[in-house]
PDB file of C-alpha atoms in Angstrom:
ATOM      1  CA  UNK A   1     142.756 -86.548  49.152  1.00  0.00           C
ATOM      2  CA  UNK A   2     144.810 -86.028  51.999  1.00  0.00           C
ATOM      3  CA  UNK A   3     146.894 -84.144  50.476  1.00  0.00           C
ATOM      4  CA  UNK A   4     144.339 -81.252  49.610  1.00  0.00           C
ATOM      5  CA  UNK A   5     143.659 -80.424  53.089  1.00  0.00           C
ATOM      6  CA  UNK A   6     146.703 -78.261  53.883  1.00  0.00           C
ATOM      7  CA  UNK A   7     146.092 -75.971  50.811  1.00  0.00           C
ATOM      8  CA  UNK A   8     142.737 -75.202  51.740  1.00  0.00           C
ATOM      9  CA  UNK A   9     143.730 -74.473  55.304  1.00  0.00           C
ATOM     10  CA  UNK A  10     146.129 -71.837  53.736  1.00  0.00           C
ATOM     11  CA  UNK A  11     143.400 -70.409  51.869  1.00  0.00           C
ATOM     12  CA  UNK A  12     140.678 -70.488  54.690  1.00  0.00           C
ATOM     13  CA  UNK A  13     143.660 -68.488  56.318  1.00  0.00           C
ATOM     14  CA  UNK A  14     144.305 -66.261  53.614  1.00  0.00           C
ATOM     15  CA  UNK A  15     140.303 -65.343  52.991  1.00  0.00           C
ATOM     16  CA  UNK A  16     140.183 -64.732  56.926  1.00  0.00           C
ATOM     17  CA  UNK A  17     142.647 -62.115  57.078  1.00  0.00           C
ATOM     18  CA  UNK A  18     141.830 -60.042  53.966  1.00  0.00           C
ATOM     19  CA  UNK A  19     138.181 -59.646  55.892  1.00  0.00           C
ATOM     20  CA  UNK A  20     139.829 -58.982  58.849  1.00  0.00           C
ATOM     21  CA  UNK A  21     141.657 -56.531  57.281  1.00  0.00           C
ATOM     22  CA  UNK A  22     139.555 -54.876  55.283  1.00  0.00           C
ATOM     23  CA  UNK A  23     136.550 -54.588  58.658  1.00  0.00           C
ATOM     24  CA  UNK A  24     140.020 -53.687  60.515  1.00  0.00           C
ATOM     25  CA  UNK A  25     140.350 -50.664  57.852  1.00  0.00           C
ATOM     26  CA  UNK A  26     137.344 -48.868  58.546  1.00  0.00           C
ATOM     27  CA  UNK A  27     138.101 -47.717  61.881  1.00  0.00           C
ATOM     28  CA  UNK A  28     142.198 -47.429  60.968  1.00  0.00           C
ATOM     29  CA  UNK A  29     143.954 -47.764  57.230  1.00  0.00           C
ATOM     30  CA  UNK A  30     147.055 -49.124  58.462  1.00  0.00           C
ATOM     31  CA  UNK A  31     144.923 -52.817  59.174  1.00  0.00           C
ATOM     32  CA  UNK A  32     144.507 -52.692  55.118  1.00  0.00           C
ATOM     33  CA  UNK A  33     148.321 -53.780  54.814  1.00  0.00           C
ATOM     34  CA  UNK A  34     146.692 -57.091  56.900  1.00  0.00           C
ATOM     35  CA  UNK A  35     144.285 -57.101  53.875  1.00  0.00           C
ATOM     36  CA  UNK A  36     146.853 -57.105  51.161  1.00  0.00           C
ATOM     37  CA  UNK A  37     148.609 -59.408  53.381  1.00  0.00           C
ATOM     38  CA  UNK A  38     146.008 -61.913  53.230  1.00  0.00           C
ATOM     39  CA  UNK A  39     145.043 -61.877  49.887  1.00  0.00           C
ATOM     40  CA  UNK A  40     148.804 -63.125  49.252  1.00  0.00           C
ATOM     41  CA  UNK A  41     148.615 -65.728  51.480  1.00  0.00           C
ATOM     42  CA  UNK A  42     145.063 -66.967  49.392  1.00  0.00           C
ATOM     43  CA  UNK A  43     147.113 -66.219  46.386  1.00  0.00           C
ATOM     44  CA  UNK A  44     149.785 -68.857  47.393  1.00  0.00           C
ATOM     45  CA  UNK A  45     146.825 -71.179  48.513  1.00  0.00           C
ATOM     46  CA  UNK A  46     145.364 -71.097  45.358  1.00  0.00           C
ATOM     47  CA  UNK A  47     148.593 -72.175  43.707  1.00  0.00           C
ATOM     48  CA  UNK A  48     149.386 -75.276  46.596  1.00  0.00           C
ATOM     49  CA  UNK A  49     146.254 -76.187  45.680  1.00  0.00           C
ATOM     50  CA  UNK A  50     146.046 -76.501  42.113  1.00  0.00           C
ATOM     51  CA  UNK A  51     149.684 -77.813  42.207  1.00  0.00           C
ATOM     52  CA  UNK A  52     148.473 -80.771  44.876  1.00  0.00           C
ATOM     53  CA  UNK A  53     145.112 -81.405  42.530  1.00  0.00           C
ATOM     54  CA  UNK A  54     147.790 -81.383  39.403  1.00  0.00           C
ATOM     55  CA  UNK A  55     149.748 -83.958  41.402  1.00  0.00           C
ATOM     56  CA  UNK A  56     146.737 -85.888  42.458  1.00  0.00           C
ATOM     57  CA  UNK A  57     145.547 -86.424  38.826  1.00  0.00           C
ATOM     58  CA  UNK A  58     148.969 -86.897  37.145  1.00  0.00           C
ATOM     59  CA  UNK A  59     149.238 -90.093  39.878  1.00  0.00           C
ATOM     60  CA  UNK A  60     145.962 -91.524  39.226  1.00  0.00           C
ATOM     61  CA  UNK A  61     146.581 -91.127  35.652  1.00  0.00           C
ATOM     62  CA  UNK A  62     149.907 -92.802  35.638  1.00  0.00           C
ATOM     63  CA  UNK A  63     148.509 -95.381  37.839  1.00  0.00           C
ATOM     64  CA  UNK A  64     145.485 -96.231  35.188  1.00  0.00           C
ATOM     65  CA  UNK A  65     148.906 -95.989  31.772  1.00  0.00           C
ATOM     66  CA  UNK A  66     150.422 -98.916  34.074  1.00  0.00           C
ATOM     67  CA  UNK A  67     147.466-101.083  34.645  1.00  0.00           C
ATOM     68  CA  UNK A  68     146.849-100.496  30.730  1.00  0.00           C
ATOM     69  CA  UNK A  69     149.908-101.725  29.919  1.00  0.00           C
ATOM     70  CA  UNK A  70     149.918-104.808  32.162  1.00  0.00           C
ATOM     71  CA  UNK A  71     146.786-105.526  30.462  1.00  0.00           C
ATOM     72  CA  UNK A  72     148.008-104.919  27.166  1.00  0.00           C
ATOM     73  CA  UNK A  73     150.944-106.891  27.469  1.00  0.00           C
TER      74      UNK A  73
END
């Protein structure tokens, strides 16, 4: 599950700077480009981790096929 922890950290990132951005944009509108910013980076988050929790189950479910099959024969 190690592998999990670096997506989240990108999205923990990416949901702290859209706030940021978006408190930052009541007192100026240029902090909103932080905003848009952010919600990128929780965009590409989102992806790593569904990617790493596709990864994750693909391995555990080729691990199980092979144990099947030594079973099996």
């Amino acid at each position: 599950m190690s592998s999990l922890v670096y997506p989240r950290f990108v999205l923990f990132v990416g949901i702290m700077l859209s706030l940021a951005g978006l408190v930052l944009s009541y007192l100026y509108t240029v902090f909103f480009s932080i905003s848009l910013l952010g919600g990128f980076i929780f965009g590409v988050g989102l992806t790593m981790l569904d990617s790493a929790k596709n990864s994750l189950a693909y391995q555990k479910y080729k691990k199980e096929r092979e144990e099947r099959e030594k079973r099996n024969g």
